[in-house]
Structure formats: C-alpha cells, structure tokens
Coordinates of C-alpha atoms and ligand atoms in Angstrom, one line a residue:
M30 CA -48.8 34.6 18.4
P31 CA -49.3 32.2 15.9
G32 CA -52.8 30.9 15.5
A33 CA -53.8 27.3 15.4
G34 CA -51.8 25.0 12.5
A35 CA -50.0 28.7 11.6
P36 CA -45.9 28.0 11.9
D37 CA -44.7 30.1 14.8
V38 CA -42.5 32.5 12.9
R39 CA -39.4 34.2 14.5
H40 CA -38.6 37.3 11.9
S41 CA -34.7 39.3 12.4
K42 CA -33.1 41.9 10.6
V43 CA -30.0 39.3 9.8
L44 CA -30.4 35.4 10.0
I45 CA -27.4 32.9 10.1
I46 CA -27.3 29.7 9.3
G47 CA -24.3 27.8 11.0
S48 CA -22.5 27.9 14.4
G49 CA -18.9 27.2 13.0
P50 CA -15.9 30.3 13.2
A51 CA -17.4 31.8 10.1
G52 CA -21.3 31.6 11.7
Y53 CA -20.4 32.3 15.1
T54 CA -18.5 35.7 13.7
A55 CA -20.9 37.2 11.6
A56 CA -23.0 37.1 14.1
V57 CA -20.1 39.1 16.7
Y58 CA -19.8 41.2 14.2
A59 CA -24.4 41.6 13.7
A60 CA -25.2 41.9 17.6
R61 CA -22.4 44.7 17.7
A62 CA -24.1 47.2 14.8
A63 CA -27.1 46.6 16.4
L64 CA -29.3 43.9 14.1
A65 CA -29.6 41.7 16.5
P66 CA -28.9 38.9 14.5
R67 CA -30.5 35.1 15.1
L68 CA -28.1 31.6 14.4
I69 CA -28.9 28.8 13.9
E70 CA -26.8 25.7 15.5
G71 CA -27.7 24.1 12.7
P72 CA -27.5 19.7 13.2
Q73 CA -23.1 20.5 14.6
P74 CA -22.8 23.0 16.8
G75 CA -19.6 25.1 16.7
G76 CA -18.8 23.2 13.4
Q77 CA -16.2 21.1 12.1
L78 CA -13.8 22.4 14.9
T79 CA -15.6 20.5 17.6
I80 CA -14.3 17.5 16.6
T81 CA -10.4 18.2 16.5
T82 CA -7.8 18.0 18.7
E83 CA -5.3 20.7 19.1
V84 CA -5.9 24.2 16.7
E85 CA -1.9 25.3 16.8
N86 CA -3.1 28.3 14.2
W87 CA -6.0 30.4 15.8
P88 CA -4.2 33.7 16.3
G89 CA -3.9 34.6 19.7
D90 CA -3.6 30.9 21.6
E91 CA 0.2 28.9 20.8
S92 CA -2.7 25.3 21.4
V93 CA -6.1 24.8 22.2
L94 CA -8.4 22.1 22.1
G95 CA -10.8 23.0 18.9
P96 CA -13.9 22.1 21.4
D97 CA -12.1 24.6 23.9
L98 CA -12.2 27.3 21.8
M99 CA -15.7 26.4 19.7
A100 CA -17.4 27.1 23.4
R101 CA -15.7 30.2 23.9
M102 CA -16.4 31.6 20.4
G103 CA -20.2 30.3 21.7
E104 CA -20.5 31.8 24.5
Q105 CA -19.0 35.3 24.0
V106 CA -22.2 35.3 20.8
R107 CA -24.3 34.6 23.6
N108 CA -23.8 36.9 25.8
A109 CA -23.0 39.6 22.7
G110 CA -27.2 38.9 23.1
V111 CA -27.9 36.7 19.8
D112 CA -30.7 35.4 20.0
V113 CA -29.4 31.4 18.6
A114 CA -31.3 28.2 18.7
S115 CA -31.1 24.1 18.6
D116 CA -32.4 23.7 15.1
V117 CA -31.6 22.3 12.3
I118 CA -32.9 24.4 8.0
V119 CA -34.6 21.9 6.1
E120 CA -35.6 24.6 3.5
V121 CA -35.3 27.8 2.5
D122 CA -37.0 30.5 -0.1
L123 CA -35.4 32.7 -1.6
T124 CA -37.2 34.3 -4.1
R125 CA -39.0 35.8 -1.4
A126 CA -38.3 38.7 0.6
P127 CA -38.0 38.5 4.2
F128 CA -36.4 35.5 3.1
L129 CA -37.5 32.6 4.1
A130 CA -36.2 29.6 6.1
V131 CA -37.2 26.5 7.1
G132 CA -36.4 24.7 10.5
D133 CA -35.9 21.1 12.3
S134 CA -38.7 22.2 14.4
G135 CA -41.7 23.3 12.0
T136 CA -40.4 27.4 13.2
H137 CA -39.9 29.6 10.3
Y138 CA -37.3 31.8 10.2
T139 CA -37.3 34.7 8.2
G140 CA -35.1 37.4 7.8
D141 CA -33.9 39.8 5.9
A142 CA -31.0 39.2 5.1
L143 CA -29.2 35.9 4.7
I144 CA -25.6 34.5 5.9
V145 CA -25.4 31.1 4.5
A146 CA -22.6 29.5 7.1
T147 CA -23.3 26.1 6.5
G148 CA -19.7 24.9 6.0
A149 CA -18.8 20.8 4.7
S150 CA -18.7 18.4 6.4
A151 CA -16.9 14.4 5.8
R152 CA -17.0 12.7 2.1
W153 CA -16.8 9.3 1.4
L154 CA -15.2 6.5 -0.7
G155 CA -18.4 5.4 -1.8
L156 CA -18.4 1.7 -1.7
A157 CA -20.9 -0.1 -0.7
S158 CA -19.0 -1.8 2.3
E159 CA -17.7 1.3 3.6
S160 CA -21.3 1.8 4.5
I161 CA -22.2 -2.0 6.1
Y162 CA -19.1 -1.5 8.3
R163 CA -19.4 2.7 9.7
G164 CA -19.4 2.6 13.1
R165 CA -18.1 -0.6 12.6
G166 CA -14.8 -0.3 12.3
V167 CA -14.9 2.5 9.7
S168 CA -15.3 5.8 10.9
A169 CA -14.7 9.7 10.0
C170 CA -13.5 10.6 13.6
A171 CA -10.7 10.1 14.9
T172 CA -11.4 11.5 18.0
C173 CA -14.2 10.0 18.3
D174 CA -13.6 6.3 17.8
G175 CA -10.1 6.0 17.9
F176 CA -10.4 5.0 21.5
F177 CA -11.7 2.5 20.4
Y178 CA -8.5 1.3 19.2
R179 CA -6.3 0.9 22.4
D180 CA -3.2 -1.5 21.0
R181 CA -4.7 -2.3 17.6
V182 CA -3.9 -1.5 13.8
C183 CA -5.5 0.9 11.7
A184 CA -5.8 2.6 9.3
V185 CA -6.3 6.1 7.6
V186 CA -6.8 6.8 4.0
G187 CA -6.0 10.3 2.2
G188 CA -3.3 13.2 2.1
G189 CA -4.4 15.7 3.4
N190 CA -4.0 17.7 7.0
T191 CA -6.7 16.2 8.9
A192 CA -5.9 12.8 7.6
V193 CA -2.3 13.2 9.0
E194 CA -4.3 14.4 12.1
E195 CA -5.7 11.6 12.2
A196 CA -2.9 9.5 11.9
L197 CA -0.9 11.2 14.4
Y198 CA -3.9 11.3 17.0
L199 CA -4.8 7.3 16.3
T200 CA -1.0 7.1 17.4
N201 CA -1.9 8.0 21.0
F202 CA -4.0 4.4 21.1
A203 CA -3.0 2.3 18.1
Q204 CA -0.4 0.0 18.1
K205 CA 0.1 0.5 14.3
V206 CA -1.2 3.1 12.1
Y207 CA -1.3 3.1 8.0
L208 CA -1.7 6.3 6.3
I209 CA -2.8 5.2 2.5
H210 CA -2.6 8.2 -0.2
R211 CA -3.4 7.8 -3.7
R212 CA 0.2 9.5 -4.5
D213 CA 3.5 10.1 -3.8
T214 CA 3.1 13.1 -2.6
L215 CA 1.1 14.5 0.4
R216 CA -1.3 17.7 0.2
A217 CA -1.0 18.7 4.5
D218 CA 1.3 21.1 5.4
R219 CA 5.0 21.1 6.0
T220 CA 4.6 21.1 10.1
N221 CA 2.4 17.9 9.5
Q222 CA 4.2 16.0 7.2
A223 CA 7.5 16.5 9.5
R224 CA 5.5 14.9 12.1
L225 CA 4.4 11.9 10.2
F226 CA 7.5 11.2 9.1
A227 CA 9.1 11.1 11.9
N228 CA 6.0 8.9 14.0
P229 CA 8.1 6.2 14.2
K230 CA 3.9 3.7 14.3
I231 CA 2.9 5.4 11.0
E232 CA 3.8 3.9 8.0
M233 CA 3.0 5.4 4.8
I234 CA 1.4 3.2 1.8
W235 CA 1.7 5.8 -0.7
N236 CA 0.0 5.2 -4.4
A237 CA -2.6 3.3 -2.8
E238 CA -6.9 3.3 -3.1
V239 CA -8.9 1.1 -1.1
A240 CA -11.2 -0.8 -2.9
E241 CA -13.2 -2.5 -0.5
V242 CA -13.6 -2.7 3.2
L243 CA -12.9 -6.6 4.7
G244 CA -14.9 -8.1 7.5
D245 CA -16.0 -10.4 9.0
G246 CA -20.1 -9.7 9.4
G247 CA -19.3 -8.3 12.6
G248 CA -16.8 -6.0 12.0
V249 CA -13.6 -4.6 10.1
T250 CA -11.1 -7.0 9.3
G251 CA -8.6 -5.5 7.0
L252 CA -8.6 -3.5 3.3
A253 CA -8.8 -4.7 0.2
L254 CA -5.9 -2.5 -1.6
R255 CA -5.5 -1.3 -5.5
D256 CA -2.1 -0.2 -6.4
T257 CA -2.5 3.2 -8.2
Q258 CA 0.0 3.1 -10.8
S259 CA -0.1 -1.3 -11.3
G260 CA -3.4 -1.6 -11.1
A261 CA -1.9 -4.8 -8.9
M262 CA -4.3 -5.7 -5.5
S263 CA -3.7 -6.9 -2.2
Q264 CA -4.2 -6.9 1.3
L265 CA -4.3 -5.2 4.4
A266 CA -5.3 -6.3 7.8
V267 CA -6.5 -3.6 10.2
H268 CA -9.1 -3.2 12.4
G269 CA -10.3 -0.5 11.3
L270 CA -10.6 2.5 8.6
F271 CA -10.2 5.9 9.0
V272 CA -12.2 7.9 5.8
A273 CA -10.3 11.8 5.7
I274 CA -10.8 12.2 2.0
G275 CA -12.5 16.0 2.3
H276 CA -14.9 17.7 2.6
D277 CA -18.6 18.3 0.7
P278 CA -19.6 21.9 1.1
A279 CA -23.5 21.8 2.7
T280 CA -25.4 22.8 0.2
A281 CA -28.1 20.7 -0.3
L282 CA -29.9 23.7 0.9
F283 CA -30.2 26.0 -2.2
K284 CA -29.2 24.0 -5.1
G285 CA -31.4 26.1 -7.4
Q286 CA -31.2 29.0 -5.4
L287 CA -28.0 30.1 -5.4
H288 CA -25.4 29.7 -7.8
M289 CA -22.4 27.1 -7.2
D290 CA -20.0 25.9 -9.4
G291 CA -19.5 21.9 -9.5
E292 CA -18.3 20.8 -7.2
G293 CA -21.6 22.5 -4.6
Y294 CA -19.3 25.8 -3.6
I295 CA -21.4 28.5 -3.8
L296 CA -20.8 31.5 -5.8
V297 CA -19.7 34.4 -4.6
T298 CA -18.7 37.8 -6.0
P299 CA -14.5 38.0 -5.1
G300 CA -13.4 39.8 -3.2
S301 CA -16.9 39.8 -1.6
T302 CA -19.3 37.3 0.5
A303 CA -22.4 38.2 -2.0
A304 CA -24.0 34.8 -3.0
S305 CA -25.6 35.4 -6.2
V306 CA -29.0 36.2 -4.5
P307 CA -29.1 40.5 -3.2
G308 CA -28.8 40.3 0.0
V309 CA -27.3 36.9 0.5
F310 CA -23.9 36.2 1.8
A311 CA -22.0 33.0 2.4
A312 CA -18.8 32.8 4.7
G313 CA -16.9 30.5 6.2
D314 CA -16.1 26.5 4.3
V315 CA -19.6 26.2 1.9
Q316 CA -18.1 29.2 -0.2
D317 CA -14.1 28.4 -0.1
K318 CA -12.1 25.4 -1.1
L319 CA -9.2 26.7 -1.5
F320 CA -8.0 28.2 2.3
R321 CA -10.5 26.1 4.6
Q322 CA -9.5 27.3 8.1
A323 CA -11.1 28.6 10.8
V324 CA -9.3 31.9 10.8
T325 CA -10.1 32.4 7.0
S326 CA -13.5 31.1 7.9
A327 CA -14.3 34.0 11.0
G328 CA -13.0 36.0 8.2
M329 CA -15.0 35.6 5.5
G330 CA -18.4 36.0 8.5
C331 CA -17.0 39.4 9.8
M332 CA -17.3 40.0 5.8
A333 CA -20.9 38.6 5.8
A334 CA -21.9 40.6 8.7
L335 CA -20.2 44.2 6.9
E336 CA -22.0 43.2 4.2
A337 CA -25.3 42.2 4.9
E338 CA -25.1 45.3 7.7
R339 CA -24.6 47.4 4.0
Y340 CA -27.2 45.9 2.6
L341 CA -29.8 46.2 4.9
A342 CA -28.3 50.1 4.5
G343 CA -28.6 50.6 1.0
H344 CA -32.6 49.0 1.2
N345 CA -33.7 50.9 3.7
I346 CA -35.8 47.1 4.2
Q347 CA -38.0 48.3 7.3
S348 CA -38.4 44.8 9.3
A349 CA -41.8 42.6 10.7
V350 CA -41.7 41.9 14.4
D351 CA -41.0 38.1 15.2
G352 CA -44.9 35.9 14.9
A353 CA -46.3 38.9 12.2
E354 CA -45.5 37.0 8.7
A355 CA -48.3 38.3 7.8
D356 CA -47.2 41.4 7.6
L357 CA -43.6 41.6 5.9
L358 CA -42.3 42.7 3.0
V359 CA -43.4 41.2 -0.2
Ligands
FAD404 P1 -18.3 24.6 9.9 O1 -17.4 24.2 11.3 O2 -18.2 23.3 9.5 O3 -20.0 25.2 10.2 C1 -20.5 25.0 9.0 C2 -21.6 25.0 10.7 O4 -23.4 25.2 9.7 C3 -21.7 24.3 11.6 O5 -22.8 24.6 12.4 C4 -23.9 23.4 11.5 O6 -24.1 22.8 12.7 C5 -24.1 24.8 10.3 N1 -25.1 24.0 9.5 C6 -24.6 22.7 8.8 N2 -26.5 22.7 8.0 C7 -27.0 23.8 8.8 C8 -28.7 23.2 8.0 N3 -29.2 23.0 7.7 N4 -29.0 24.2 9.5 C9 -28.4 24.7 9.8 N5 -27.3 24.8 10.5 C10 -27.2 24.2 9.8 N6 -8.9 24.8 10.4 C11 -8.2 25.2 11.2 O7 -7.3 26.3 11.2 N7 -6.7 24.5 11.9 C12 -6.8 23.7 12.4 O8 -6.2 22.9 13.4 C13 -7.9 22.4 11.9 N8 -8.1 21.9 11.9 C14 -9.1 21.1 11.3 C15 -9.1 19.6 11.6 C16 -10.5 18.8 11.3 C17 -11.2 17.1 12.4 C18 -11.4 19.4 10.3 C19 -12.6 18.3 9.9 C20 -11.1 20.5 10.4 C21 -10.1 20.9 10.5 N9 -9.9 22.8 10.2 C22 -9.1 23.9 10.4 C23 -10.9 23.9 9.7 C24 -11.6 24.2 10.0 O9 -12.8 23.2 11.0 C25 -12.9 24.5 8.9 O10 -12.4 25.8 8.0 C26 -13.7 25.7 10.0 O11 -14.0 24.5 11.0 C27 -14.9 26.1 8.9 O12 -16.1 27.5 8.9 P2 -17.1 26.7 8.9 O13 -18.3 28.3 10.1 O14 -17.2 27.3 8.1 O15 -17.8 26.0 8.3
NAP405 P1 -8.1 18.1 1.6 O1 -6.9 19.1 2.2 O2 -9.2 18.0 0.5 O3 -7.4 16.8 1.3 C1 -8.0 15.6 0.8 C2 -7.0 14.5 0.7 O4 -7.9 12.7 0.2 C3 -5.9 14.7 -0.3 O5 -5.0 14.3 -0.6 C4 -7.0 13.7 -1.3 O6 -5.7 12.8 -3.2 C5 -7.5 13.1 -1.0 N1 -8.2 12.1 -1.6 C6 -10.0 12.8 -2.1 N2 -10.4 12.4 -2.4 C7 -10.1 10.5 -2.3 C8 -10.7 9.7 -2.8 N3 -11.6 9.4 -3.2 N4 -9.4 8.6 -2.5 C9 -9.0 8.5 -1.7 N5 -8.0 9.2 -1.7 C10 -8.8 10.8 -1.7 O7 -8.5 17.7 2.8 P2 -8.8 18.0 4.8 O8 -7.0 17.3 4.6 O9 -9.8 17.6 5.2 O10 -8.8 19.5 4.3 C11 -9.6 20.3 4.5 C12 -9.2 21.7 5.0 O11 -9.0 21.6 6.1 C13 -7.7 22.0 4.2 O12 -7.2 23.1 3.9 C14 -6.7 21.7 4.8 O13 -5.8 22.7 5.5 C15 -7.6 22.2 6.4 N6 -6.7 21.6 7.7 C16 -6.0 21.9 8.5 C17 -4.8 21.8 9.2 C18 -4.4 22.3 9.7 O14 -4.3 23.7 9.7 N7 -3.5 22.0 10.8 C19 -5.7 20.5 9.7 C20 -7.1 20.1 9.2 C21 -7.8 19.9 8.5 P3 -5.1 14.2 -3.5 O15 -4.1 14.9 -3.0 O16 -4.5 13.0 -4.4 O17 -6.2 14.9 -4.4

C-alpha cells in the first residue's frame, strides 16, 4: 500500500500506452509471452477506428464496423489477462529505469520495457473562424455529427481516404455534399474514388482551400474559398464543414525524450519498432506516416511486443512488483 501522499505505483514488465490496433495487438502478444503487460487506454479507448463506420480491409472480415472491431480486440486483450487501465498518460520519464509514465489519475505506471502506441489525432485548418464554430457546424467526425445534417448542405475539406469516406457517409443524411480539395487529384484509393464519383449527391470543388468559415454567431452559414491556382475568392453556402485533412501523431509527451522527425513522428530503427531509447518501442500511426492502416498498425504492435520480449530477455531485467517503487533498479 502506498504511504500517505505517496503515489500509487503500478509496475509491469511491459507497459503499453494506447488502445488502438497497435496497442491491443502488442498486448495480446506480450500476454501470450507471459510478460503480464499493462495497457493504458488513453482518451480514445479503441483508437481511431471507433469513429468510423464500415472497415472493409481488415483481413477475415469483408465488412465490419470500426467500433465493433475494436470492441472485439479489447475483449481479446482482457481475456488474455492484460491489465487494462482507464487512464491518460500526462508525463513520461524515459531517462530512468524502469521507465515512468504518470497517469491523469495520479497513478505512476512503471515498465521495464515501454511500447508507445498513442496513434494520431485529427488535424485542423488553423483558422480562427474554424475554432469559433467547432462543435457548432465545424467537425472532424462525420460519424459523430453527420446526423445533424439531415437534408442540409455540408462540405468536407481534404483529398485522402478519410475525406472521401466522410463525404460518402454524409450523403446518408445531407441533401448535398461538397468535397473541397486543394489540388486536382485525390490522394484517396481507387475504390473510394470510384464510389465518390458515382455518388450524385457529391460535388467536387477542385483547387480550392477554405479561407474562412462564415457564420451568424450561432452556427455555420458558409465558407469563403480561395482558388489555389488563381487566388480568386468565392463563397459557398453550407450548414456544416467537416475537416478531414489528416492527423498529427500524439507524441507531445515524448518530445525531447525520443528522436522524432520534423512532423513529430517517432523515429525507429528501420525494419524494427525500436525507438531512440533502448527498451522503448513505437508501433502504429505514432511512427508511421506512410501506411497508416489498422492492419499495419496491428503488425507493428506485434513486432513491438516481440522486440520487447527479446529486449527483456537480453537485459536480464529484474522486475519489481506493484507499489514497490523504492526497490526498482535505477
Ligand atoms: P490509434 O487507433 O490512433 O489509437 C491510439 C491510442 O492511443 C488510442 O487508444 C488513444 O486513447 C491512445 N492514446 C493517445 N494519447 C494517449 C495518452 N496520452 N495516454 C494514453 N493513451 C493515449 N484504417 C484501415 O485500415 N481501414 C479503414 O477502413 C480505416 N478507416 C479509417 C477511418 C477514419 C475516420 C480514420 C480517422 C482512420 C481510419 N483508418 C483506417 C486508419 C486507422 O484507424 C489507423 O491507422 C489505426 O487506428 C492506427 O492505430 P494505432 O493503434 O496506431 O493508433
Ligand atoms: P491523408 O491521406 O494524409 O490525406 C490528407 C488530405 O488532406 C490530403 O489530400 C491533403 O492534401 C489534404 N490536406 C492536408 N492539409 C491540408 C490543409 N491545410 N488544407 C487543405 N487540405 C489539406 O489523411 P487521411 O485521409 O486522414 O488518411 C490517413 C491515413 O488513414 C491514410 O493512410 C489513409 O489511407 C488511411 N485511411 C484508410 C482508409 C481506408 O483504407 N478505407 C480510410 C480512411 C483513412 P494533399 O493531397 O494535397 O496533400
């Protein structure tokens, strides 16, 4: 039992931060290697797939709802005996052994090996007017907010798979959906593009960027658009704007402690998930800006757990028990 004022310390051989496909897969592998991992769920239990609808490229399922898929993964993790903590890590110290991660709850989680699987989160345009109307017509999640646009007109900005899928999803409710893209070709895959161009409710606006979100104080009334070729300005009447311009890796916690690229993705040894601090492994969208798929994230989670197992075996690390921080090797 911790003394008065002393933090609740919970130690595990393998500590996993994140509950998306990468974290869950790492947890299953680490549990099956008898490493008794602990997994911290974070602010979005189940990760990004919990905010989408059909997933059609997860092996073994022709079509599965993202939230259902992640609920199944979570169940498998719990059934494997993984200790799953509903907490958000607010601070880490990777300069000490074992590594320390402090939860929002005040709990100190320590781990002899650490798997970082904190994924990524939606990127915003960065306009002041976008912030003003966020939650009042501006959203980054069609599955969450699309319902509010029944028989209304809305726009999606972006040219990747997310933007196209958001636009398609919105056609279930909206009378019309504009897809605004800053170039004249989409980044989205061919299947998604074919669906998009076949949908009569969607109209493309090519070579345009959102210069301002227009509103009446209560909600969105339109967009000011700038033509990226000519610079010409125009206005588009819409009731809602869905921003789908990519994601930023959730790596703020690790700044100055792990090597990262210019966009904040954790750098790993090629062909491995090993981060710049020995014993720390990074899996999924937090280190991958090329593929960013559920299956590749899960694959990296598997790699991270196997590499953590080898690291622990190679370093003959003596693990302390929960609550015994004073006994830990430093
Ligand atoms: P994430 O799923 O991002 O999970 C990150 C986890 O880290 C979360 O559980 C979060 O709570 C946790 N976390 C973050 N910060 C902290 C913290 N401080 N403390 C503790 N925990 C923390 N991919 C496909 O393959 N097929 C699809 O059809 C598909 N559709 C998609 C649709 C949408 C709308 C989006 C946004 C993405 C889609 N993707 C799809 C991409 C896919 O969701 C991601 O590639 C995948 O979820 C990444 O998995 P991950 O485990 O790396 O991270
Ligand atoms: P993404 O592929 O990075 O695409 C982001 C899009 O937003 C790009 O088209 C980009 O334009 C545009 N953009 C970026 N910044 C902008 C800005 N400031 N203003 C206007 N436009 C901007 O991101 P994503 O679509 O979120 O997808 C992320 C990953 O998840 C991808 O790997 C994707 O394949 C995957 N995913 C897969 C599926 C699926 O397989 N069904 C579904 C969803 C997501 P440019 O093209 O000009 O750079």
